Amino acid sequence: MFIKVTQSGGRRYAQLVESFRNDEGKPRQRTVCTLGRLESGGDVDTLIASLQRARGIAPAASALDDLRFTDSRHAGDIWALSELWRTLGFDDLATS
């Protein structure tokens, strides 16, 4: 079994999926259950917190809770300009 992330209507969901072989021996997958939405504060967060409480583990606050990723195109633009600046030797002008 494994966790599969699916998307529907702009929302992301976690599903518990089982791999098996059918009567012809071909590999197949079937969804056992949908665990819930993956958004912050969604069903998956509640499930994880409940499982931690059941095991006697206090849910830990992570320093990465507020971590957000930027669109790669924005980072790519900055990187490309930085490399162009360096390649043209403009960074040497600032130190002279």
Tab-separated table of N, CA and C in Angstrom:
chain	number	residue	atom	x	y	z
A	1	MET	N	0.840	-1.182	0.000
A	1	MET	CA	0.000	0.000	0.000
A	1	MET	C	0.878	1.235	0.000
A	2	PHE	N	0.337	2.303	-0.533
A	2	PHE	CA	1.057	3.562	-0.589
A	2	PHE	C	0.063	4.710	-0.617
A	3	ILE	N	0.591	5.916	-0.395
A	3	ILE	CA	-0.231	7.122	-0.432
A	3	ILE	C	-0.098	7.741	-1.820
A	4	LYS	N	-1.228	8.054	-2.418
A	4	LYS	CA	-1.262	8.671	-3.735
A	4	LYS	C	-1.922	10.040	-3.593
A	5	VAL	N	-1.333	11.044	-4.228
A	5	VAL	CA	-1.898	12.391	-4.195
A	5	VAL	C	-2.649	12.619	-5.503
A	6	THR	N	-3.915	13.008	-5.374
A	6	THR	CA	-4.733	13.297	-6.552
A	6	THR	C	-5.230	14.731	-6.475
A	7	GLN	N	-5.699	15.246	-7.598
A	7	GLN	CA	-6.208	16.605	-7.636
A	7	GLN	C	-7.592	16.592	-8.269
A	8	SER	N	-8.490	17.346	-7.656
A	8	SER	CA	-9.849	17.449	-8.173
A	8	SER	C	-10.394	18.823	-7.820
A	9	GLY	N	-10.835	19.544	-8.814
A	9	GLY	CA	-11.431	20.854	-8.573
A	9	GLY	C	-10.483	21.835	-7.905
A	10	GLY	N	-9.192	21.741	-8.198
A	10	GLY	CA	-8.233	22.666	-7.618
A	10	GLY	C	-7.774	22.288	-6.221
A	11	ARG	N	-8.285	21.209	-5.686
A	11	ARG	CA	-7.868	20.751	-4.350
A	11	ARG	C	-7.072	19.469	-4.483
A	12	ARG	N	-6.145	19.263	-3.544
A	12	ARG	CA	-5.328	18.050	-3.541
A	12	ARG	C	-5.808	17.127	-2.422
A	13	TYR	N	-5.860	15.831	-2.731
A	13	TYR	CA	-6.335	14.834	-1.782
A	13	TYR	C	-5.312	13.720	-1.636
A	14	ALA	N	-5.270	13.118	-0.453
A	14	ALA	CA	-4.419	11.952	-0.212
A	14	ALA	C	-5.306	10.718	-0.206
A	15	GLN	N	-4.872	9.691	-0.922
A	15	GLN	CA	-5.616	8.436	-0.982
A	15	GLN	C	-4.704	7.286	-0.585
A	16	LEU	N	-5.262	6.307	0.121
A	16	LEU	CA	-4.550	5.077	0.438
A	16	LEU	C	-4.842	4.111	-0.701
A	17	VAL	N	-3.784	3.664	-1.387
A	17	VAL	CA	-3.937	2.857	-2.592
A	17	VAL	C	-3.232	1.520	-2.408
A	18	GLU	N	-3.850	0.461	-2.914
A	18	GLU	CA	-3.299	-0.892	-2.836
A	18	GLU	C	-2.904	-1.352	-4.238
A	19	SER	N	-1.734	-1.949	-4.337
A	19	SER	CA	-1.296	-2.548	-5.599
A	19	SER	C	-1.578	-4.047	-5.550
A	20	PHE	N	-2.030	-4.596	-6.674
A	20	PHE	CA	-2.313	-6.035	-6.736
A	20	PHE	C	-2.201	-6.491	-8.187
A	21	ARG	N	-2.271	-7.767	-8.401
A	21	ARG	CA	-2.284	-8.325	-9.765
A	21	ARG	C	-3.654	-8.942	-10.009
A	22	ASN	N	-4.206	-8.694	-11.193
A	22	ASN	CA	-5.514	-9.257	-11.529
A	22	ASN	C	-5.358	-10.727	-11.935
A	23	ASP	N	-6.437	-11.341	-12.380
A	23	ASP	CA	-6.415	-12.763	-12.736
A	23	ASP	C	-5.455	-13.081	-13.874
A	24	GLU	N	-5.218	-12.085	-14.749
A	24	GLU	CA	-4.274	-12.290	-15.856
A	24	GLU	C	-2.829	-12.010	-15.427
A	25	GLY	N	-2.619	-11.616	-14.183
A	25	GLY	CA	-1.282	-11.332	-13.685
A	25	GLY	C	-0.799	-9.921	-13.971
A	26	LYS	N	-1.685	-9.055	-14.455
A	26	LYS	CA	-1.301	-7.682	-14.758
A	26	LYS	C	-1.392	-6.828	-13.489
A	27	PRO	N	-0.414	-5.942	-13.269
A	27	PRO	CA	-0.458	-5.096	-12.079
A	27	PRO	C	-1.581	-4.070	-12.172
A	28	ARG	N	-2.281	-3.905	-11.081
A	28	ARG	CA	-3.392	-2.959	-10.989
A	28	ARG	C	-3.308	-2.224	-9.663
A	29	GLN	N	-4.091	-1.141	-9.555
A	29	GLN	CA	-4.184	-0.383	-8.312
A	29	GLN	C	-5.642	-0.146	-8.000
A	30	ARG	N	-5.955	-0.145	-6.713
A	30	ARG	CA	-7.315	0.217	-6.310
A	30	ARG	C	-7.232	1.119	-5.085
A	31	THR	N	-8.096	2.102	-5.046
A	31	THR	CA	-8.142	3.034	-3.924
A	31	THR	C	-8.876	2.368	-2.772
A	32	VAL	N	-8.181	2.256	-1.634
A	32	VAL	CA	-8.796	1.668	-0.440
A	32	VAL	C	-9.664	2.711	0.242
A	33	CYS	N	-9.115	3.925	0.410
A	33	CYS	CA	-9.913	5.012	0.982
A	33	CYS	C	-9.251	6.348	0.681
A	34	THR	N	-10.040	7.393	0.729
A	34	THR	CA	-9.530	8.750	0.596
A	34	THR	C	-9.311	9.286	1.994
A	35	LEU	N	-8.083	9.733	2.274
A	35	LEU	CA	-7.731	10.191	3.610
A	35	LEU	C	-8.153	11.628	3.861
A	36	GLY	N	-8.315	12.409	2.815
A	36	GLY	CA	-8.799	13.776	2.973
A	36	GLY	C	-7.968	14.775	2.199
A	37	ARG	N	-8.327	16.049	2.417
A	37	ARG	CA	-7.649	17.139	1.722
A	37	ARG	C	-6.267	17.390	2.303
A	38	LEU	N	-5.333	17.809	1.444
A	38	LEU	CA	-3.959	18.065	1.861
A	38	LEU	C	-3.699	19.517	2.245
A	39	GLU	N	-4.665	20.400	2.077
A	39	GLU	CA	-4.441	21.799	2.438
A	39	GLU	C	-4.142	21.907	3.926
A	40	SER	N	-3.396	22.967	4.278
A	40	SER	CA	-3.065	23.198	5.680
A	40	SER	C	-4.352	23.282	6.503
A	41	GLY	N	-4.402	22.522	7.582
A	41	GLY	CA	-5.596	22.472	8.417
A	41	GLY	C	-6.677	21.566	7.851
A	42	GLY	N	-6.379	20.833	6.782
A	42	GLY	CA	-7.361	19.945	6.147
A	42	GLY	C	-7.507	18.630	6.889
A	43	ASP	N	-8.217	17.710	6.260
A	43	ASP	CA	-8.534	16.427	6.877
A	43	ASP	C	-7.290	15.608	7.202
A	44	VAL	N	-6.267	15.681	6.367
A	44	VAL	CA	-5.055	14.889	6.588
A	44	VAL	C	-4.337	15.362	7.852
A	45	ASP	N	-4.277	16.682	8.077
A	45	ASP	CA	-3.656	17.202	9.302
A	45	ASP	C	-4.402	16.703	10.533
A	46	THR	N	-5.717	16.692	10.465
A	46	THR	CA	-6.523	16.199	11.581
A	46	THR	C	-6.277	14.716	11.816
A	47	LEU	N	-6.195	13.939	10.745
A	47	LEU	CA	-5.924	12.511	10.856
A	47	LEU	C	-4.566	12.256	11.490
A	48	ILE	N	-3.545	12.978	11.055
A	48	ILE	CA	-2.197	12.805	11.606
A	48	ILE	C	-2.179	13.152	13.090
A	49	ALA	N	-2.812	14.254	13.469
A	49	ALA	CA	-2.862	14.643	14.881
A	49	ALA	C	-3.590	13.593	15.714
A	50	SER	N	-4.669	13.031	15.182
A	50	SER	CA	-5.418	11.987	15.896
A	50	SER	C	-4.579	10.730	16.085
A	51	LEU	N	-3.844	10.327	15.049
A	51	LEU	CA	-2.978	9.158	15.159
A	51	LEU	C	-1.846	9.400	16.156
A	52	GLN	N	-1.306	10.601	16.180
A	52	GLN	CA	-0.265	10.925	17.148
A	52	GLN	C	-0.804	10.863	18.578
A	53	ARG	N	-2.002	11.389	18.802
A	53	ARG	CA	-2.611	11.315	20.136
A	53	ARG	C	-2.860	9.875	20.543
A	54	ALA	N	-3.313	9.044	19.603
A	54	ALA	CA	-3.581	7.634	19.901
A	54	ALA	C	-2.305	6.905	20.309
A	55	ARG	N	-1.181	7.298	19.757
A	55	ARG	CA	0.110	6.684	20.092
A	55	ARG	C	0.751	7.334	21.303
A	56	GLY	N	0.139	8.395	21.838
A	56	GLY	CA	0.700	9.090	22.988
A	56	GLY	C	1.801	10.059	22.623
A	57	ILE	N	1.830	10.466	21.364
A	57	ILE	CA	2.838	11.411	20.887
A	57	ILE	C	2.180	12.783	20.776
A	58	ALA	N	2.816	13.763	21.410
A	58	ALA	CA	2.284	15.119	21.318
A	58	ALA	C	2.589	15.664	19.932
A	59	PRO	N	1.576	16.180	19.238
A	59	PRO	CA	1.838	16.766	17.920
A	59	PRO	C	2.856	17.898	18.050
A	60	ALA	N	3.915	17.796	17.292
A	60	ALA	CA	4.986	18.791	17.372
A	60	ALA	C	4.761	19.893	16.364
A	61	ALA	N	5.017	21.102	16.800
A	61	ALA	CA	4.963	22.230	15.876
A	61	ALA	C	6.294	22.270	15.143
A	62	SER	N	6.226	22.366	13.868
A	62	SER	CA	7.432	22.363	13.049
A	62	SER	C	7.816	23.788	12.676
A	63	ALA	N	9.094	24.029	12.586
A	63	ALA	CA	9.566	25.336	12.125
A	63	ALA	C	9.225	25.536	10.655
A	64	LEU	N	8.871	24.451	9.973
A	64	LEU	CA	8.572	24.531	8.546
A	64	LEU	C	7.080	24.681	8.259
A	65	ASP	N	6.261	24.838	9.302
A	65	ASP	CA	4.815	24.923	9.100
A	65	ASP	C	4.417	26.060	8.168
A	66	ASP	N	5.125	27.189	8.258
A	66	ASP	CA	4.778	28.345	7.438
A	66	ASP	C	5.587	28.424	6.157
A	67	LEU	N	6.320	27.357	5.832
A	67	LEU	CA	7.140	27.342	4.620
A	67	LEU	C	6.245	27.311	3.386
A	68	ARG	N	6.528	28.212	2.461
A	68	ARG	CA	5.785	28.248	1.210
A	68	ARG	C	6.793	28.264	0.072
A	69	PHE	N	6.477	27.629	-1.025
A	69	PHE	CA	7.344	27.602	-2.182
A	69	PHE	C	6.881	28.651	-3.176
A	70	THR	N	7.834	29.309	-3.807
A	70	THR	CA	7.492	30.293	-4.828
A	70	THR	C	7.430	29.591	-6.173
A	71	ASP	N	6.798	30.235	-7.086
A	71	ASP	CA	6.701	29.710	-8.441
A	71	ASP	C	8.099	29.648	-9.041
A	72	SER	N	8.432	28.543	-9.649
A	72	SER	CA	9.789	28.360	-10.172
A	72	SER	C	10.130	29.365	-11.262
A	73	ARG	N	9.159	29.870	-11.963
A	73	ARG	CA	9.455	30.860	-13.011
A	73	ARG	C	10.048	32.124	-12.410
A	74	HIS	N	9.553	32.537	-11.226
A	74	HIS	CA	10.088	33.738	-10.591
A	74	HIS	C	11.536	33.510	-10.165
A	75	ALA	N	11.816	32.378	-9.572
A	75	ALA	CA	13.184	32.069	-9.156
A	75	ALA	C	14.087	31.925	-10.379
A	76	GLY	N	13.580	31.372	-11.447
A	76	GLY	CA	14.365	31.210	-12.673
A	76	GLY	C	14.756	32.538	-13.280
A	77	ASP	N	13.849	33.516	-13.246
A	77	ASP	CA	14.160	34.843	-13.776
A	77	ASP	C	15.307	35.467	-13.008
A	78	ILE	N	15.249	35.384	-11.693
A	78	ILE	CA	16.294	35.969	-10.853
A	78	ILE	C	17.627	35.273	-11.106
A	79	TRP	N	17.595	33.951	-11.192
A	79	TRP	CA	18.819	33.198	-11.433
A	79	TRP	C	19.424	33.571	-12.786
A	80	ALA	N	18.590	33.653	-13.811
A	80	ALA	CA	19.084	33.975	-15.152
A	80	ALA	C	19.726	35.364	-15.179
A	81	LEU	N	19.089	36.339	-14.545
A	81	LEU	CA	19.661	37.685	-14.507
A	81	LEU	C	20.962	37.713	-13.711
A	82	SER	N	21.002	36.969	-12.608
A	82	SER	CA	22.214	36.888	-11.796
A	82	SER	C	23.371	36.281	-12.590
A	83	GLU	N	23.099	35.215	-13.320
A	83	GLU	CA	24.134	34.579	-14.145
A	83	GLU	C	24.588	35.492	-15.271
A	84	LEU	N	23.662	36.204	-15.894
A	84	LEU	CA	24.015	37.149	-16.951
A	84	LEU	C	24.902	38.258	-16.392
A	85	TRP	N	24.539	38.793	-15.240
A	85	TRP	CA	25.309	39.837	-14.564
A	85	TRP	C	26.731	39.352	-14.298
A	86	ARG	N	26.865	38.113	-13.763
A	86	ARG	CA	28.164	37.537	-13.437
A	86	ARG	C	28.970	37.272	-14.709
A	87	THR	N	28.319	36.703	-15.730
A	87	THR	CA	28.992	36.377	-16.980
A	87	THR	C	29.550	37.622	-17.668
A	88	LEU	N	28.818	38.724	-17.622
A	88	LEU	CA	29.263	39.970	-18.243
A	88	LEU	C	30.323	40.689	-17.412
A	89	GLY	N	30.584	40.184	-16.206
A	89	GLY	CA	31.622	40.761	-15.364
A	89	GLY	C	31.203	41.966	-14.572
A	90	PHE	N	29.916	42.227	-14.479
A	90	PHE	CA	29.447	43.402	-13.744
A	90	PHE	C	29.689	43.286	-12.244
A	91	ASP	N	29.772	42.060	-11.698
A	91	ASP	CA	30.013	41.926	-10.266
A	91	ASP	C	31.424	42.395	-9.918
A	92	ASP	N	32.373	42.329	-10.884
A	92	ASP	CA	33.732	42.848	-10.661
A	92	ASP	C	33.748	44.373	-10.590
A	93	LEU	N	32.823	45.025	-11.269
A	93	LEU	CA	32.755	46.489	-11.249
A	93	LEU	C	32.379	47.001	-9.862
A	94	ALA	N	31.551	46.262	-9.153
A	94	ALA	CA	31.096	46.693	-7.837
A	94	ALA	C	32.211	46.614	-6.809
A	95	THR	N	33.181	45.720	-6.997
A	95	THR	CA	34.275	45.565	-6.036
A	95	THR	C	35.465	46.450	-6.369
A	96	SER	N	35.450	47.087	-7.529
A	96	SER	CA	36.611	47.910	-7.931
A	96	SER	C	36.512	49.288	-7.358
